[in-house]
Every structure is written in C-alpha cells, then in structure tokens.
C-alpha cells in the first residue's frame, strides 16, 4: 500500500537494528544479623528465644549454686532452681510481653541478689537476662512511662546490691564482691545501655516501616494515575468514534439504510476493540493472567483505519528500520507512541472532521518522533488545553521527552512529540 492512503505505512530501507541483548540486573545482597533476624518467622523467633531462655536459665542456675564467700550457708537446691527459672524463663516471651518480662526479670533478680541467693560476685549471671529483657523493652517502648520503669528498675537493682551492705552496718564489700561504687552503678549499667540500643533500633525500624508505607502509597497512586490515563485514552477515543458514527447513522437511517448499517458495524467493531483493550489492561493487574502485549507501532495502521472510517481523512507514514519494532524498542515507548497518536486523531475526529490529517512517526537510533497535523478548522474553545493534551504531555514527560501542541500558522492544528528510545530516566509507564 503506497504512502498517503488511509492506514498506509512507508518503511525506510535502513538495515534492521540488531536486538539488544538482555542483561539481567545485578542485585547486591547485603545481610547483617539484624536483617537476618527480621526475616525469621514468629515461630522461628520464639524457638530462638526459647533456646536463649534455656541458656540464660542455666547460667543463672550456676550463679545461684555458687557458695557465698562470707560464710553464710548455701540455700537449698530447689531455691536455686526456682530463682534460675524465674529469671531465665521469661526471656522466651520477651517479644510478646516486653514490659511484663522486663519487670519480672528485674524483680526476680533484685530479690535473688538482695537475699544473696545469687552472690554479688555472681551478678553477671542475671545481668545476661536483664540485658536481653531491656533490649527488647527499649525496642518496644514508645511512651513516657517506659523511662519511669527503666529508672525504677535501675534503682531496684542497685539497691539489691547496696542494701545488704547497708543493713549489715558496713560499706566494705565482702570477699570477691563488687565495690560500693560498682554496686551503685550496677542497675544503670545493665538497664540503660541495652534499653538505649533497643530504642535506637526500634526507632530505625519504625522509620523504615513509615518509608516503606509511603513508597507503597506513592506506588499505588502512580498506578491509579496510570490506569486512569490509559482508561481515558481508550474510552475517549472509542466514545468519540461511536458518537460520530451514531450521528451519521441516525442522519442517514431513512435515506440510506446501507450506510446506516455500515455505521452500526463500525460502532460494533470499535466497541469490541475497546472492550478487548480494557480487558487486556485490567488483566495486567492479575498475577495468574498470561502476558498480553500492549498496543505498539504495529497497531498504528488499524488505529488510523478506524479513525478514517469516522469522517477524517487520516494518512499514516511510519519510517523505521525493517523488522518488528517490538524486537528492540521498549514496550513502554511503543505504548506512549500509540496513545499519543490515538489521542491526536481522536481530537481531529472530534473537533476538526472532516479534515485531512497526516500522522508521521520516525524511529531513529536514539529517539522516536511523532507528528500529527491536520488542516481542519476548530470551533471556538476547541483548542484549549484539555485532559487529552495534559495526558499526552505527562506521558512524554515521564519518558524524558519533549512535547508541543498548538494551532498551525497556515490553519489547522499540530501535535509534535520526541521520545527517547531508551525510555525514561526514572519510572515511566509500565
């Protein structure tokens, strides 16, 4: 079919461009201990905490089994075991009830140290449980009462070491016991650092969660905008053609039934094509739907032929390398070209028909240029910037291209767009 006829394409003699090799993206995986633990399932975390609680219980049992150095008799074995269980076992549920676990471990440790069930020199035993409990407590704490609880627990732990010395009437520690200074600082040393570390990590996790939620919301908004833009292009084009053909059919129904029947056939064909395109677009949202390509350069002749059947004399010229364009041009760029041409010829049919319209698409090495010009006369107000022109401008901007639309000096209207073949620098149509 020669150029200059409705729905024709002029193909350049340029040699086919070789297919670009598909280079898989390189993903750098970085995983530290925090990321690894975060990826564990709740049951796996509970199992890990249960094992940790068993180890801490064993350490506390060994600490409680130590004989006091001041000559006091050792407590019964059941008392040592009960103390170790009260201090160690709550660690297994520290993620579920962080406040209750921190208070329980603190009270149990303070009683054990105050009654010297666990000697002062063996205080590092319950300190292991305290560090784990207050780390989780700090990660979960997000209110003022957490600081009150931390201060009270620190005071109670320090009092458990200093209290026996004060009640005995002397300030000198017993054999192998920590000094008075260290006893006073004990509560703060085992509570504050892990709580602060947990709070910092919890705050970072909360910020990451907020950022992830913000990204998810922005992605949802962009997807809604994309769908709205696609639906606008499909429905606006289809309804324009249907209204035009319906008007023609109604006008000639009695005088020329054959032409009216032809108009009805065009309406049916246009409606079916629009339904198929809408279904194809919506199917892309389903994971279990086979992939269906979106419209591209190869669909332009059918688009132009449909527009030509609605009153406008549209001709198409496509200058591109031989071979299918989708072999090397990104699908998003082809879809953008198709939608720009679709919206442009729809405006011609809607505002300027009957008119002569020339559609020219030139595919270069790095860019693709679209030009749609007509010689029609538009009614007042028809050249104002509408949603169609805004949609075309946004589509071109997403791909990092340039767009221009406006009246021609010699009459008519022109739409010109230049798109990079390599696609948008960031984001774009999918």
Coordinates of C-alpha atoms in Angstrom, one line a residue:
X1 CA 0.0 0.0 0.0
X2 CA 1.5 3.3 -1.0
X3 CA 2.1 6.2 1.4
X4 CA -0.6 8.8 1.5
X5 CA -3.5 6.5 1.7
X6 CA -5.5 5.9 4.8
X7 CA -3.8 3.4 7.1
X8 CA -0.6 3.2 5.0
X9 CA 3.0 3.0 6.3
X10 CA 6.2 4.0 4.5
X11 CA 9.1 1.8 5.6
X12 CA 12.6 3.1 5.3
X13 CA 15.4 1.0 3.8
X14 CA 17.6 1.2 6.8
X15 CA 19.0 -2.2 7.8
X16 CA 17.3 -3.9 10.7
X17 CA 18.7 -2.9 14.1
X18 CA 20.0 -5.9 16.0
X19 CA 18.2 -7.0 19.0
X20 CA 19.6 -5.6 22.2
X21 CA 20.9 -8.4 24.5
X22 CA 19.0 -8.8 27.7
X23 CA 21.4 -8.1 30.6
X24 CA 20.0 -9.3 33.9
X25 CA 20.2 -6.7 36.6
X26 CA 22.9 -7.2 39.2
X27 CA 21.5 -7.3 42.6
X28 CA 23.8 -6.8 45.5
X29 CA 22.5 -8.6 48.6
X30 CA 23.6 -7.2 51.9
X31 CA 22.5 -9.1 55.0
X32 CA 23.6 -8.4 58.6
X33 CA 22.4 -10.1 61.8
X34 CA 19.6 -7.6 62.3
X35 CA 18.2 -8.2 58.7
X36 CA 18.5 -12.0 59.2
X37 CA 16.6 -12.0 62.5
X38 CA 13.9 -9.7 61.0
X39 CA 13.3 -12.2 58.2
X40 CA 12.6 -15.0 60.6
X41 CA 9.0 -16.0 61.1
X42 CA 7.4 -15.6 64.5
X43 CA 7.6 -19.3 65.3
X44 CA 11.3 -19.3 64.5
X45 CA 11.9 -16.2 66.7
X46 CA 10.0 -17.9 69.5
X47 CA 12.1 -21.0 69.1
X48 CA 15.3 -18.9 69.2
X49 CA 14.1 -17.0 72.3
X50 CA 13.3 -20.4 74.0
X51 CA 16.8 -21.7 73.4
X52 CA 18.2 -18.4 74.7
X53 CA 16.0 -18.6 77.7
X54 CA 17.3 -22.1 78.4
X55 CA 20.9 -20.9 78.2
X56 CA 20.2 -17.9 80.5
X57 CA 18.4 -20.2 83.0
X58 CA 21.5 -22.5 83.0
X59 CA 23.8 -19.5 83.6
X60 CA 21.6 -18.2 86.5
X61 CA 21.4 -21.7 88.0
X62 CA 25.2 -21.9 88.0
X63 CA 25.3 -18.5 89.6
X64 CA 22.8 -19.4 92.3
X65 CA 24.7 -22.6 93.0
X66 CA 27.8 -20.6 94.0
X67 CA 28.6 -20.7 97.7
X68 CA 28.7 -17.3 99.4
X69 CA 32.2 -16.2 100.3
X70 CA 31.1 -14.6 103.6
X71 CA 30.5 -17.9 105.3
X72 CA 26.7 -17.9 105.1
X73 CA 25.1 -21.3 104.5
X74 CA 24.1 -22.1 100.9
X75 CA 20.3 -22.1 100.1
X76 CA 18.5 -25.3 99.2
X77 CA 18.8 -26.6 95.7
X78 CA 15.1 -26.1 95.0
X79 CA 15.6 -22.4 95.8
X80 CA 18.4 -22.0 93.4
X81 CA 16.4 -23.8 90.7
X82 CA 13.3 -21.7 91.3
X83 CA 15.4 -18.5 91.2
X84 CA 17.1 -19.5 87.9
X85 CA 13.7 -20.3 86.3
X86 CA 12.1 -17.0 87.4
X87 CA 14.9 -15.1 85.9
X88 CA 15.6 -17.1 82.8
X89 CA 12.3 -18.4 81.5
X90 CA 10.6 -15.1 80.9
X91 CA 13.2 -14.4 78.2
X92 CA 11.3 -16.9 76.0
X93 CA 8.3 -14.5 75.7
X94 CA 10.2 -11.2 75.8
X95 CA 8.9 -10.2 72.3
X96 CA 5.3 -10.8 73.2
X97 CA 5.2 -9.0 76.6
X98 CA 8.3 -6.8 76.7
X99 CA 7.1 -4.7 79.6
X100 CA 6.0 -7.6 81.8
X101 CA 9.2 -9.6 81.1
X102 CA 11.4 -6.6 82.0
X103 CA 9.6 -6.0 85.3
X104 CA 9.5 -9.7 86.2
X105 CA 13.2 -10.3 85.5
X106 CA 14.1 -7.1 87.4
X107 CA 12.1 -8.1 90.5
X108 CA 13.4 -11.7 90.4
X109 CA 17.0 -10.6 90.0
X110 CA 16.7 -8.0 92.8
X111 CA 15.2 -10.5 95.2
X112 CA 17.9 -13.1 94.4
X113 CA 20.7 -10.6 94.8
X114 CA 19.2 -8.9 97.9
X115 CA 18.7 -12.2 99.7
X116 CA 22.1 -13.4 98.3
X117 CA 20.5 -16.5 96.7
X118 CA 22.8 -15.3 93.9
X119 CA 26.0 -13.9 95.5
X120 CA 27.0 -10.4 94.5
X121 CA 30.1 -11.7 92.7
X122 CA 27.9 -13.9 90.5
X123 CA 25.7 -10.9 89.4
X124 CA 26.8 -11.2 85.8
X125 CA 24.5 -14.3 85.6
X126 CA 21.2 -12.4 86.0
X127 CA 22.8 -9.5 84.1
X128 CA 22.5 -11.6 80.9
X129 CA 18.8 -11.9 81.4
X130 CA 18.5 -8.2 82.2
X131 CA 20.3 -7.1 79.1
X132 CA 18.1 -9.2 76.8
X133 CA 14.9 -8.1 78.6
X134 CA 15.7 -4.4 78.5
X135 CA 16.9 -4.5 74.9
X136 CA 13.5 -5.8 73.8
X137 CA 11.9 -3.4 76.2
X138 CA 13.7 -0.4 74.6
X139 CA 12.8 -1.6 71.1
X140 CA 9.1 -1.7 72.1
X141 CA 9.0 1.4 74.3
X142 CA 7.4 4.5 72.7
X143 CA 5.9 6.4 75.7
X144 CA 7.0 8.3 78.8
X145 CA 6.1 5.5 81.3
X146 CA 9.0 3.5 79.8
X147 CA 11.5 5.9 81.2
X148 CA 9.9 5.7 84.6
X149 CA 10.0 1.9 84.5
X150 CA 13.7 2.0 83.5
X151 CA 14.6 4.3 86.3
X152 CA 12.7 2.3 88.9
X153 CA 14.3 -1.0 87.7
X154 CA 17.8 0.6 87.8
X155 CA 17.2 1.8 91.3
X156 CA 15.8 -1.5 92.5
X157 CA 18.8 -3.5 91.0
X158 CA 21.4 -1.1 92.6
X159 CA 19.5 -1.3 95.9
X160 CA 19.7 -5.1 95.8
X161 CA 23.5 -5.0 95.9
X162 CA 23.9 -2.0 98.2
X163 CA 21.1 -2.8 100.6
X164 CA 22.7 -5.9 102.2
X165 CA 25.9 -3.9 102.9
X166 CA 24.0 -1.1 104.5
X167 CA 21.8 -3.4 106.6
X168 CA 25.0 -5.1 107.8
X169 CA 26.3 -1.8 109.1
X170 CA 29.4 -1.5 106.9
X171 CA 30.2 -0.2 103.5
X172 CA 33.0 -2.6 102.7
X173 CA 32.0 -5.3 100.3
X174 CA 32.5 -8.9 101.1
X175 CA 35.2 -11.2 99.6
X176 CA 35.1 -11.2 95.8
X177 CA 32.1 -8.8 95.8
X178 CA 31.9 -5.7 93.6
X179 CA 32.8 -2.4 95.2
X180 CA 30.3 0.1 96.6
X181 CA 30.8 2.3 93.5
X182 CA 30.1 -0.6 91.1
X183 CA 27.2 -1.7 93.2
X184 CA 25.6 1.7 92.9
X185 CA 26.1 1.8 89.1
X186 CA 25.1 -1.8 88.5
X187 CA 21.4 -1.0 87.9
X188 CA 22.2 1.7 85.4
X189 CA 24.8 -0.4 83.6
X190 CA 22.6 -3.4 82.9
X191 CA 19.4 -1.3 82.1
X192 CA 20.4 1.9 80.3
X193 CA 22.7 0.7 77.5
X194 CA 20.6 -2.2 76.2
X195 CA 17.4 -0.1 76.5
X196 CA 19.0 2.8 74.6
X197 CA 20.3 0.4 71.9
X198 CA 16.9 -1.2 71.6
X199 CA 15.2 2.2 71.4
X200 CA 17.5 3.3 68.6
X201 CA 16.9 0.1 66.6
X202 CA 13.2 0.2 67.3
X203 CA 13.1 3.8 66.1
X204 CA 15.0 2.9 62.9
X205 CA 12.6 0.1 62.2
X206 CA 9.6 2.4 62.7
X207 CA 11.1 4.9 60.3
X208 CA 11.8 2.2 57.7
X209 CA 8.3 1.0 58.1
X210 CA 7.0 4.5 57.5
X211 CA 9.2 4.9 54.5
X212 CA 8.0 1.6 53.1
X213 CA 4.4 2.6 53.7
X214 CA 5.0 5.9 52.0
X215 CA 6.6 4.2 49.0
X216 CA 3.7 1.7 48.8
X217 CA 1.2 4.6 48.9
X218 CA 3.1 6.5 46.2
X219 CA 3.3 3.4 44.0
X220 CA -0.5 2.9 44.4
X221 CA -1.2 6.5 43.5
X222 CA 1.1 6.3 40.4
X223 CA -0.6 3.0 39.4
X224 CA -4.1 4.6 39.8
X225 CA -2.9 7.6 37.7
X226 CA -1.5 5.2 35.0
X227 CA -4.8 3.3 34.9
X228 CA -6.8 6.5 34.8
X229 CA -4.7 7.8 31.9
X230 CA -5.0 4.5 30.0
X231 CA -8.8 4.3 30.5
X232 CA -9.1 8.0 29.4
X233 CA -7.3 7.3 26.2
X234 CA -9.2 4.1 25.4
X235 CA -12.7 5.4 26.4
X236 CA -12.3 8.9 25.0
X237 CA -11.1 7.6 21.6
X238 CA -13.8 4.9 21.5
X239 CA -16.7 7.1 22.6
X240 CA -15.7 9.8 20.1
X241 CA -15.8 7.3 17.2
X242 CA -19.0 5.8 18.4
X243 CA -20.8 9.2 18.8
X244 CA -19.6 10.3 15.3
X245 CA -20.8 7.1 13.6
X246 CA -24.0 7.1 15.6
X247 CA -24.8 10.6 14.4
X248 CA -24.1 9.6 10.8
X249 CA -26.2 6.5 11.1
X250 CA -29.1 8.5 12.7
X251 CA -28.8 11.1 10.0
X252 CA -29.0 8.8 7.0
X253 CA -31.1 6.0 8.5
X254 CA -34.1 6.6 6.4
X255 CA -32.4 7.9 3.2
X256 CA -29.5 5.4 3.1
X257 CA -30.1 2.3 5.2
X258 CA -26.9 0.6 3.8
X259 CA -24.7 3.5 5.1
X260 CA -26.6 3.4 8.5
X261 CA -25.8 -0.3 8.7
X262 CA -22.2 0.4 7.9
X263 CA -22.1 2.9 10.8
X264 CA -23.6 0.3 13.1
X265 CA -20.9 -2.2 12.1
X266 CA -18.2 0.4 12.8
X267 CA -19.7 1.1 16.2
X268 CA -19.8 -2.7 17.0
X269 CA -16.2 -3.1 15.8
X270 CA -15.0 -0.1 17.8
X271 CA -16.8 -1.2 20.9
X272 CA -15.4 -4.7 20.7
X273 CA -11.9 -3.5 20.2
X274 CA -12.2 -1.1 23.2
X275 CA -13.6 -3.9 25.4
X276 CA -10.7 -6.2 24.4
X277 CA -8.2 -3.4 25.2
X278 CA -9.7 -2.6 28.6
X279 CA -9.7 -6.3 29.5
X280 CA -6.1 -6.6 28.4
X281 CA -5.1 -3.7 30.5
X282 CA -7.0 -4.9 33.6
X283 CA -5.6 -8.4 33.2
X284 CA -2.1 -7.0 33.7
X285 CA -3.1 -6.4 37.4
X286 CA -3.7 -10.2 37.9
X287 CA -0.7 -12.4 38.7
X288 CA -2.3 -15.5 37.2
X289 CA -3.0 -14.0 33.8
X290 CA -0.8 -14.8 30.8
X291 CA 1.2 -11.9 29.5
X292 CA -0.6 -9.9 26.7
X293 CA 1.4 -7.2 24.9
X294 CA 0.1 -3.6 24.9
X295 CA -0.6 -1.7 21.7
X296 CA 2.5 -0.5 19.8
X297 CA 3.8 0.7 16.5
X298 CA 2.4 -2.4 14.7
X299 CA -1.1 -1.4 15.7
X300 CA -1.0 2.1 14.3
X301 CA -2.4 1.1 10.8
X302 CA -5.5 -0.3 12.4
X303 CA -5.9 2.7 14.6
X304 CA -5.6 5.1 11.6
X305 CA -8.1 3.0 9.6
X306 CA -10.6 3.2 12.4
X307 CA -10.2 7.0 12.6
X308 CA -10.5 7.3 8.8
X309 CA -13.9 5.5 8.9
X310 CA -15.3 8.2 11.2
X311 CA -15.1 11.2 8.9
X312 CA -11.5 12.3 9.0
X313 CA -9.1 11.5 6.1
X314 CA -6.1 10.2 8.0
X315 CA -2.9 9.0 6.4
X316 CA 0.0 7.3 8.2
X317 CA 3.7 7.3 7.5
X318 CA 6.0 5.2 9.6
X319 CA 9.7 5.4 9.0
X320 CA 11.6 2.8 10.9
X321 CA 14.1 0.0 10.5
X322 CA 12.8 -3.1 8.8
X323 CA 11.5 -5.8 11.2
X324 CA 9.2 -5.7 14.1
X325 CA 9.7 -2.6 16.3
X326 CA 9.0 -4.6 19.5
X327 CA 12.1 -6.6 18.9
X328 CA 14.3 -3.8 20.3
X329 CA 12.1 -0.8 21.3
X330 CA 10.8 -0.8 24.9
X331 CA 7.1 -1.6 25.2
X332 CA 6.5 1.5 27.3
X333 CA 7.8 3.7 24.5
X334 CA 5.7 1.9 21.9
X335 CA 2.6 2.3 24.1
X336 CA 3.4 6.0 24.6
X337 CA 3.6 6.5 20.8
X338 CA 0.4 4.6 20.2
X339 CA -1.5 6.6 22.9
X340 CA -0.2 10.0 21.6
X341 CA -1.3 9.1 18.0
X342 CA -4.6 7.8 19.3
X343 CA -5.4 10.9 21.3
X344 CA -4.3 13.2 18.5
X345 CA -6.5 11.6 15.8
X346 CA -9.4 11.4 18.3
X347 CA -9.2 15.2 18.7
X348 CA -9.1 15.5 14.9
X349 CA -12.3 13.4 14.6
X350 CA -14.0 15.2 17.4
X351 CA -13.1 18.8 16.6
X352 CA -11.9 19.1 13.0
X353 CA -13.7 16.4 10.9
X354 CA -14.0 16.4 8.0
X355 CA -10.3 17.2 7.7
X356 CA -7.1 15.9 6.2
X357 CA -4.8 14.6 8.9
X358 CA -1.2 13.4 8.4
X359 CA 0.4 11.1 11.0
X360 CA 4.2 10.7 10.8
X361 CA 6.2 8.5 13.0
X362 CA 10.0 8.5 12.6
X363 CA 12.0 5.9 14.5
X364 CA 15.7 6.9 14.9
X365 CA 18.6 5.3 16.6
X366 CA 18.0 7.0 20.0
X367 CA 14.7 8.8 19.6
X368 CA 11.2 8.4 18.1
X369 CA 9.4 11.4 16.7
X370 CA 5.6 11.7 16.4
X371 CA 3.9 14.4 14.4
X372 CA 0.2 14.7 13.8
X373 CA -1.0 17.7 11.7
X374 CA -4.4 18.5 10.3
X375 CA -5.9 21.3 8.2
X376 CA -9.3 21.4 9.9
X377 CA -11.0 24.4 11.4
X378 CA -11.9 24.0 15.1
X379 CA -14.8 25.7 16.7
X380 CA -14.1 28.4 19.4
X381 CA -12.7 26.9 22.6
X382 CA -11.7 23.6 21.0
X383 CA -8.0 24.4 21.1
X384 CA -7.9 24.9 24.8
X385 CA -5.8 22.6 26.8
X386 CA -7.9 19.6 27.9
X387 CA -7.3 16.4 29.6
X388 CA -6.1 14.8 26.4
X389 CA -3.3 17.2 25.8
X390 CA -2.4 17.1 29.5
X391 CA -2.3 13.3 29.4
X392 CA 0.0 13.4 26.3
X393 CA 2.3 16.0 27.9
X394 CA 2.5 13.9 31.1
X395 CA 3.2 10.7 29.1
X396 CA 6.0 12.4 27.2
X397 CA 7.5 13.9 30.4
X398 CA 7.6 10.5 32.1
X399 CA 9.8 9.3 29.2
X400 CA 12.1 12.4 29.4
X401 CA 11.0 13.7 26.0
X402 CA 9.6 17.0 24.6
X403 CA 6.0 17.8 23.6
X404 CA 4.5 20.7 21.7
X405 CA 0.9 21.2 20.6
X406 CA -1.0 24.2 19.1
X407 CA -2.5 25.8 16.1
X408 CA -0.6 26.0 12.8
X409 CA 0.2 29.2 11.1
X410 CA -1.5 28.1 7.9
X411 CA -4.5 26.7 9.7
X412 CA -5.2 23.5 11.4
X413 CA -3.5 22.0 14.5
X414 CA -0.3 20.2 15.1
X415 CA 1.0 17.8 17.8
X416 CA 4.7 17.0 18.0
X417 CA 6.5 14.7 20.4
X418 CA 10.0 13.4 20.7
X419 CA 10.7 10.4 22.9
X420 CA 14.0 8.8 23.8
X421 CA 14.0 5.2 22.7
X422 CA 15.9 4.1 25.8
X423 CA 12.9 5.1 28.0
X424 CA 12.6 7.4 31.0
X425 CA 15.5 8.1 33.3
X426 CA 13.4 7.0 36.2
X427 CA 9.9 5.4 36.4
X428 CA 7.5 5.8 33.5
X429 CA 4.7 3.8 32.0
X430 CA 4.7 0.1 32.7

